[in-house]
Amino acid sequence: MSQQGSPERPNTAPRATGQHPEQRDRPAGRRSSQGIRIDPQAEATHEPRRTTISALVRHEPGVLAEVSGLVSRRQFNIESLTVGSTTNPETARITLVIDEPEPGVRQVERQLAKLRPVISVGELDDDEVRRELVVLKVHGDRPGDVRAVTEMYDGTTLDAGPRTITVEITGDEQTIDDAIDAFAQFGIRELARTGHTALARGATWTTPDEQERYEKQRGSEGAQ
Amino acid sequence: MSERTSTSNEQRYRRRTDGEATEPPGETTAATEREPPTDAEAAETTSTEPTDSTGDDEPADTAVGARPTGAQATVAALEAAGVEHVFGVQGGAIMPVYDALYDADPYHVTMAHEQGAAHAADAYGQVTGRPGVCMATSGPGATNLVTGIADANMDSDPMVALTGQVPTEFVGNDAFQETDTVGVTRPITKTNFFAGEADTVGATVGEALAIAASGRPGPTLVDLPKDVTTGETTRRPQPADEPVTEDPPAADEESVARAARALAEADRPLILSGGGVTKGDASAELRAFATEFGIPVTTTMPGIGTFPEDEDLSLSWAGMHGTGYANMAISHTDCLLAVGTRFDDRLTGGIETFAPDAEVVHVDIDPAEISKNVHADYPLVGDAGTVLDQLDAALPDAFETAGRSPDDYEEWRQSCTDWKAEYPLTYATPDDEPLKPQFVVEATDELTPDDTLVTTGVGQHQMWAAQFWTYTEPRTYISSHGLGTMGYGLPAAIGAKVAAPDRDVVCFDGDGSFLMTLQELAVAVRENLDITVVVLNNEAIGMVRQWQDAFFEGRRMASEYPWVPDFASLAEAFGAKGFTLSEYDDTADTLRAAIEYDGPSVVDAHVDPAENVYPMVPSGGDNCQFALSEDQL
Ligand SMILES: Cc1ncc(C[n+]2csc(CCOP(=O)(O)OP(=O)(O)O)c2C)c(N)n1
């Protein structure tokens, strides 16, 4: 406000002053739909890429709902999401395989990191070890052929009967896809895939805080 | 209010059940303390048992000597965190917590509707920077809070919601008044908790309070099953763990140096000050920084007041209905220092044309905001004030290295000044009626002190209140920015007045917005809150009408409200003071009388129904192509 006092009625003033929108100076530049300035010299394209994000989370009710809710409401493109326990009963690991352009990958990581039950988040690099498991049930009329294909994929027969044979195959995504194709000749009655789970290769820790947590846990176990 | 706060809930409610005679609300009681409800109401609340199919509705045993309960631990946690006020509505599942409030410190303001409680708590948080606390019962109580929680979440306002829940063993059985409150509010809270045990509930509430206020603030919720709140705890209600007070996080020094270099090398730098500057109490740092280096400042709506709008360097606020000059500056800057903003689409318009020539320095405490909507060339993660101070320290060196000085910005400053002259905020004032809403806003501004708190509903009036009031202090424009919740204004005014009893509070409301929550007038009267509601009554949900005229060939489907009630007599019926205003010449006197009235007053200002909000950047448009009239859209 200005000074206190009686408000003066303003003079009649024309509303539209200044240039018409079309006539105004406009900058030449533009941004991409991802908000990145487009450099006409080297137009950066940000194609989606597939990558694995691992999150160490507190093992508590609602954590899966929290993570899956985040993924759906922010429209992240995910290929798979798996959860499982770890050596520490208080934590679980969530593995997400996502298909996002670069800014989206960072968003997934940062938004995950904001969730209270999430302890640590990391993106795995290309040489991660990543596995998926499929359980599939085929018709049981060609047991010998089924056994041969199962062996070819280093699989295990879980159940065999006169009508159905159930096998398990573990491998990377391509192997699983190929195996499913191979079993299709027997007629697949039912199939369940687990989605991907993964760890970083070698001595690298999968998420940033893991080493510290590991050493703490080992220390406290050693003390007992 | 100061008098009221000294009255404990126990005193208030004990007197009330004793049936002490009360004065009817009115001017005579304005200066004295007024007893809240009538005897009839009191009789009703004491004689009617709330229904509760769980059969577990006995009042909690809080007799002396009994072990403390989860409810008492909950309230102890509020007290330990210094919570002075709570806004809420009673109900079966939350009764134990209310009972524990009976002889506790926090003053409880009983609201008419839980949405009102949530908005009041939100505004309280906006004004004080400390979490506003709201309470509701399970089921409908909790779902009525949802709009207010979502609102707080969008605006990163510190708030804690405490909701009753059916006893744990009934959860999942669709018990009476059971809603999966934690599930419903998961996407709209910073975090939420289902309190599992009487022993830990106090600590959980303490954590919820600490999280709501820390880092980037936001709403948290604790769902309190009745068996947990009535359950005994062997632990004495512990004061909540003091949240570890860390130094506000600073940005990485090397990144600061790089950002400083970008600023020093720029010809057309611009500061965009967002809600994070408000939340981070970084207004002083911002003012010092901008003034020292002569960098023009524009704000977002939640950043309004972080930089005084009457300063030469101020371009007021940018975005859809922001000033033309701010939007010109956004389009033409070559280095945008954006502090504490999430680059909402109402600010940026189409992302392709947003500050397209600018390198972006983005300061934010939330790393997830970096490059979410607009790519940050220089991300600086940290507290707004701390990082501004870091930049302030780094810039002189950067200038020296670049062989430049703030004088090199002079041409740019001149362009900004020229735009101010070329595209002033203005409106036509006809020689005779109708009264223009913008004038009513300006007139109210002139009649009130600088630190007046302005709250608003959502619509045209909200934009005029932002455009035609000159804000010079942060935390004075209290609005529903991100969610755009009609009905926010009045309950927010209540929350604001409770938070700052010594300051003037004016709510600019639309007739449509006011109709959504005006029952809260009953609360303002009962609590004798000296607030002034100015309804910019255009007998329409004007913002919708404006869009229909511009984008739907004038087909005014469901937007005209020719049946709006007479707000002045409605106000009187509530026990507030009502005024009607329709003439230019009466404006100052009517407003002055309403402002001076010691208690809630409502001015029904009949304004030009044809008036529109300009400038306007159409959705997805280019900031610098704002229209100044409908034919420019
Ligand atoms: C709860 C809610 N419902 C609907 C809307 C959509 N909406 C946005 S502005 C507006 C018009 C508001 O009318 P009024 O409060 O009379 O204000 P005016 O625009 O006339 O100043 C509407 C309906 C909204 N923002 N919030």
CSV table of N, CA, C and O in Angstrom, one decimal, chain A residues 11-72:
chain,number,residue,atom,x,y,z
A,11,ASN,N,-8.2,8.2,-12.6
A,11,ASN,CA,-8.7,8.8,-13.9
A,11,ASN,C,-9.0,7.7,-14.9
A,11,ASN,O,-8.4,6.7,-14.8
A,12,THR,N,-9.9,8.1,-15.7
A,12,THR,CA,-10.2,7.1,-16.8
A,12,THR,C,-9.0,6.9,-17.6
A,12,THR,O,-8.3,7.8,-18.1
A,13,ALA,N,-8.6,5.6,-17.7
A,13,ALA,CA,-7.3,5.3,-18.4
A,13,ALA,C,-7.6,4.3,-19.4
A,13,ALA,O,-8.4,3.4,-19.2
A,14,PRO,N,-7.0,4.4,-20.6
A,14,PRO,CA,-7.2,3.4,-21.6
A,14,PRO,C,-6.6,2.1,-21.1
A,14,PRO,O,-5.5,2.1,-20.5
A,15,ARG,N,-7.2,1.0,-21.3
A,15,ARG,CA,-6.7,-0.3,-20.8
A,15,ARG,C,-5.5,-0.8,-21.6
A,15,ARG,O,-4.4,-1.0,-21.1
A,16,ALA,N,-5.7,-0.9,-22.9
A,16,ALA,CA,-4.6,-1.6,-23.7
A,16,ALA,C,-3.6,-0.6,-24.2
A,16,ALA,O,-3.9,0.1,-25.1
A,17,THR,N,-2.5,-0.5,-23.5
A,17,THR,CA,-1.4,0.3,-24.0
A,17,THR,C,-0.4,-0.6,-24.5
A,17,THR,O,-0.6,-1.8,-24.4
A,18,GLY,N,0.7,-0.1,-25.0
A,18,GLY,CA,1.8,-1.0,-25.5
A,18,GLY,C,1.4,-1.7,-26.8
A,18,GLY,O,0.4,-1.5,-27.4
A,19,GLN,N,2.4,-2.5,-27.2
A,19,GLN,CA,2.3,-3.2,-28.5
A,19,GLN,C,1.3,-4.3,-28.5
A,19,GLN,O,1.1,-5.0,-27.4
A,20,HIS,N,0.8,-4.6,-29.6
A,20,HIS,CA,-0.1,-5.8,-29.8
A,20,HIS,C,0.9,-7.0,-29.7
A,20,HIS,O,2.0,-6.9,-30.0
A,21,PRO,N,0.3,-8.1,-29.1
A,21,PRO,CA,1.2,-9.3,-28.9
A,21,PRO,C,2.0,-9.7,-30.1
A,21,PRO,O,3.2,-10.0,-29.9
A,22,GLU,N,1.5,-9.6,-31.2
A,22,GLU,CA,2.2,-10.1,-32.4
A,22,GLU,C,3.3,-9.1,-32.8
A,22,GLU,O,4.3,-9.6,-33.4
A,23,GLN,N,3.2,-7.9,-32.4
A,23,GLN,CA,4.2,-6.9,-32.8
A,23,GLN,C,5.4,-6.8,-31.8
A,23,GLN,O,6.4,-6.2,-32.1
A,24,ARG,N,5.3,-7.5,-30.7
A,24,ARG,CA,6.3,-7.3,-29.7
A,24,ARG,C,7.6,-8.1,-30.1
A,24,ARG,O,7.5,-9.1,-30.8
A,25,ASP,N,8.7,-7.6,-29.6
A,25,ASP,CA,10.0,-8.3,-29.8
A,25,ASP,C,9.9,-9.7,-29.2
A,25,ASP,O,9.4,-9.8,-28.1
A,26,ARG,N,10.3,-10.7,-29.9
A,26,ARG,CA,10.3,-12.0,-29.3
A,26,ARG,C,11.7,-12.6,-29.5
A,26,ARG,O,12.4,-12.4,-30.5
A,27,PRO,N,12.1,-13.3,-28.4
A,27,PRO,CA,13.4,-14.0,-28.5
A,27,PRO,C,13.4,-15.1,-29.6
A,27,PRO,O,12.3,-15.6,-29.9
A,28,ALA,N,14.6,-15.4,-30.1
A,28,ALA,CA,14.6,-16.4,-31.2
A,28,ALA,C,14.7,-17.8,-30.7
A,28,ALA,O,14.3,-18.7,-31.4
A,29,GLY,N,15.1,-18.0,-29.5
A,29,GLY,CA,15.4,-19.3,-28.9
A,29,GLY,C,14.1,-20.1,-28.6
A,29,GLY,O,13.0,-19.5,-28.6
A,30,ARG,N,14.3,-21.4,-28.3
A,30,ARG,CA,13.2,-22.2,-27.9
A,30,ARG,C,13.7,-23.3,-26.9
A,30,ARG,O,14.9,-23.5,-26.9
A,31,ARG,N,12.8,-23.9,-26.2
A,31,ARG,CA,13.2,-25.0,-25.4
A,31,ARG,C,12.5,-26.3,-25.9
A,31,ARG,O,11.4,-26.2,-26.6
A,32,SER,N,13.0,-27.4,-25.6
A,32,SER,CA,12.3,-28.7,-25.9
A,32,SER,C,11.1,-28.9,-25.0
A,32,SER,O,11.0,-28.1,-24.0
A,33,SER,N,10.3,-29.9,-25.2
A,33,SER,CA,9.2,-30.1,-24.3
A,33,SER,C,9.7,-30.6,-22.9
A,33,SER,O,9.0,-30.6,-22.0
A,34,GLN,N,11.0,-30.9,-22.8
A,34,GLN,CA,11.6,-31.3,-21.5
A,34,GLN,C,12.2,-30.1,-20.9
A,34,GLN,O,12.8,-30.2,-19.8
A,35,GLY,N,12.0,-28.9,-21.4
A,35,GLY,CA,12.4,-27.7,-20.8
A,35,GLY,C,13.9,-27.4,-21.0
A,35,GLY,O,14.5,-26.6,-20.3
A,36,ILE,N,14.5,-28.1,-22.0
A,36,ILE,CA,15.9,-27.9,-22.2
A,36,ILE,C,16.1,-27.0,-23.4
A,36,ILE,O,15.4,-27.1,-24.4
A,37,ARG,N,17.0,-26.0,-23.2
A,37,ARG,CA,17.2,-25.0,-24.3
A,37,ARG,C,17.7,-25.7,-25.5
A,37,ARG,O,18.6,-26.5,-25.4
A,38,ILE,N,17.1,-25.4,-26.6
A,38,ILE,CA,17.6,-26.0,-27.9
A,38,ILE,C,18.7,-25.2,-28.4
A,38,ILE,O,18.6,-24.1,-28.8
A,39,ASP,N,19.9,-25.9,-28.5
A,39,ASP,CA,21.0,-25.3,-29.1
A,39,ASP,C,21.0,-25.6,-30.6
A,39,ASP,O,21.1,-26.8,-31.0
A,40,PRO,N,20.8,-24.6,-31.4
A,40,PRO,CA,20.6,-24.9,-32.9
A,40,PRO,C,21.9,-25.6,-33.4
A,40,PRO,O,21.8,-26.3,-34.4
A,41,GLN,N,23.1,-25.3,-32.9
A,41,GLN,CA,24.3,-26.0,-33.4
A,41,GLN,C,24.2,-27.5,-33.1
A,41,GLN,O,24.4,-28.3,-34.1
A,42,ALA,N,23.9,-27.9,-31.9
A,42,ALA,CA,23.9,-29.3,-31.6
A,42,ALA,C,22.6,-29.6,-30.9
A,42,ALA,O,22.5,-29.6,-29.7
A,43,GLU,N,21.7,-29.9,-31.7
A,43,GLU,CA,20.3,-30.1,-31.1
A,43,GLU,C,20.4,-31.4,-30.3
A,43,GLU,O,20.6,-32.5,-30.9
A,44,ALA,N,20.2,-31.2,-29.0
A,44,ALA,CA,20.3,-32.4,-28.1
A,44,ALA,C,19.0,-33.2,-28.2
A,44,ALA,O,17.9,-32.6,-27.9
A,45,THR,N,19.1,-34.4,-28.5
A,45,THR,CA,17.8,-35.2,-28.4
A,45,THR,C,17.9,-36.1,-27.2
A,45,THR,O,19.0,-36.6,-26.9
A,46,HIS,N,16.9,-36.2,-26.5
A,46,HIS,CA,16.9,-37.0,-25.3
A,46,HIS,C,15.9,-38.2,-25.5
A,46,HIS,O,14.8,-38.0,-25.2
A,47,GLU,N,16.5,-39.2,-26.0
A,47,GLU,CA,15.7,-40.4,-26.2
A,47,GLU,C,15.5,-41.2,-24.9
A,47,GLU,O,16.4,-41.2,-24.1
A,48,PRO,N,14.4,-41.9,-24.8
A,48,PRO,CA,14.2,-42.7,-23.6
A,48,PRO,C,15.3,-43.8,-23.6
A,48,PRO,O,15.7,-44.3,-24.6
A,49,ARG,N,15.8,-44.1,-22.4
A,49,ARG,CA,16.7,-45.3,-22.3
A,49,ARG,C,16.2,-46.1,-21.2
A,49,ARG,O,15.6,-45.7,-20.2
A,50,ARG,N,16.6,-47.4,-21.3
A,50,ARG,CA,16.1,-48.4,-20.3
A,50,ARG,C,17.2,-48.5,-19.3
A,50,ARG,O,18.4,-48.6,-19.6
A,51,THR,N,16.8,-48.4,-18.0
A,51,THR,CA,17.8,-48.5,-17.0
A,51,THR,C,17.2,-49.1,-15.7
A,51,THR,O,16.0,-49.1,-15.6
A,52,THR,N,18.1,-49.6,-14.8
A,52,THR,CA,17.6,-50.2,-13.6
A,52,THR,C,17.9,-49.3,-12.4
A,52,THR,O,19.0,-48.7,-12.3
A,53,ILE,N,16.9,-49.1,-11.6
A,53,ILE,CA,17.0,-48.3,-10.4
A,53,ILE,C,16.8,-49.2,-9.2
A,53,ILE,O,15.8,-49.9,-9.2
A,54,SER,N,17.7,-49.1,-8.3
A,54,SER,CA,17.5,-50.0,-7.1
A,54,SER,C,17.3,-49.1,-5.9
A,54,SER,O,18.0,-48.0,-5.8
A,55,ALA,N,16.4,-49.4,-5.1
A,55,ALA,CA,16.1,-48.6,-3.9
A,55,ALA,C,16.1,-49.5,-2.6
A,55,ALA,O,15.4,-50.6,-2.6
A,56,LEU,N,16.9,-49.2,-1.7
A,56,LEU,CA,16.8,-49.8,-0.4
A,56,LEU,C,15.8,-49.1,0.5
A,56,LEU,O,15.8,-47.9,0.6
A,57,VAL,N,14.8,-49.9,1.0
A,57,VAL,CA,13.7,-49.2,1.7
A,57,VAL,C,13.5,-49.9,3.0
A,57,VAL,O,13.9,-51.0,3.3
A,58,ARG,N,12.8,-49.1,3.9
A,58,ARG,CA,12.4,-49.7,5.2
A,58,ARG,C,11.3,-50.7,4.9
A,58,ARG,O,10.4,-50.4,4.2
A,59,HIS,N,11.5,-51.8,5.5
A,59,HIS,CA,10.5,-52.9,5.4
A,59,HIS,C,9.3,-52.6,6.2
A,59,HIS,O,9.2,-53.0,7.4
A,60,GLU,N,8.4,-51.8,5.7
A,60,GLU,CA,7.2,-51.5,6.5
A,60,GLU,C,6.0,-51.5,5.7
A,60,GLU,O,6.1,-51.3,4.5
A,61,PRO,N,4.8,-51.6,6.3
A,61,PRO,CA,3.6,-51.6,5.5
A,61,PRO,C,3.4,-50.4,4.7
A,61,PRO,O,3.8,-49.3,5.2
A,62,GLY,N,2.9,-50.5,3.5
A,62,GLY,CA,2.6,-49.3,2.7
A,62,GLY,C,3.8,-48.9,1.8
A,62,GLY,O,3.6,-48.0,1.0
A,63,VAL,N,5.0,-49.4,2.0
A,63,VAL,CA,6.1,-48.9,1.2
A,63,VAL,C,5.9,-49.3,-0.3
A,63,VAL,O,6.1,-48.4,-1.2
A,64,LEU,N,5.4,-50.4,-0.6
A,64,LEU,CA,5.1,-50.8,-2.0
A,64,LEU,C,4.1,-49.9,-2.6
A,64,LEU,O,4.2,-49.4,-3.7
A,65,ALA,N,3.0,-49.6,-1.8
A,65,ALA,CA,1.9,-48.7,-2.3
A,65,ALA,C,2.5,-47.4,-2.5
A,65,ALA,O,2.2,-46.7,-3.5
A,66,GLU,N,3.4,-46.9,-1.7
A,66,GLU,CA,4.0,-45.6,-1.8
A,66,GLU,C,4.8,-45.5,-3.1
A,66,GLU,O,4.7,-44.6,-3.9
A,67,VAL,N,5.6,-46.5,-3.3
A,67,VAL,CA,6.5,-46.5,-4.5
A,67,VAL,C,5.6,-46.7,-5.8
A,67,VAL,O,5.8,-45.9,-6.8
A,68,SER,N,4.7,-47.6,-5.8
A,68,SER,CA,3.9,-47.8,-7.0
A,68,SER,C,3.0,-46.6,-7.3
A,68,SER,O,2.8,-46.2,-8.4
A,69,GLY,N,2.5,-46.0,-6.2
A,69,GLY,CA,1.7,-44.8,-6.3
A,69,GLY,C,2.5,-43.7,-6.9
A,69,GLY,O,2.0,-42.9,-7.8
A,70,LEU,N,3.7,-43.5,-6.5
A,70,LEU,CA,4.6,-42.5,-7.1
A,70,LEU,C,4.8,-42.7,-8.6
A,70,LEU,O,4.6,-41.8,-9.4
A,71,VAL,N,5.1,-43.9,-8.9
A,71,VAL,CA,5.3,-44.2,-10.3
A,71,VAL,C,4.1,-43.9,-11.2
A,71,VAL,O,4.2,-43.3,-12.2
A,72,SER,N,2.9,-44.3,-10.7
A,72,SER,CA,1.7,-44.1,-11.5
A,72,SER,C,1.3,-42.6,-11.6
A,72,SER,O,1.0,-42.1,-12.6
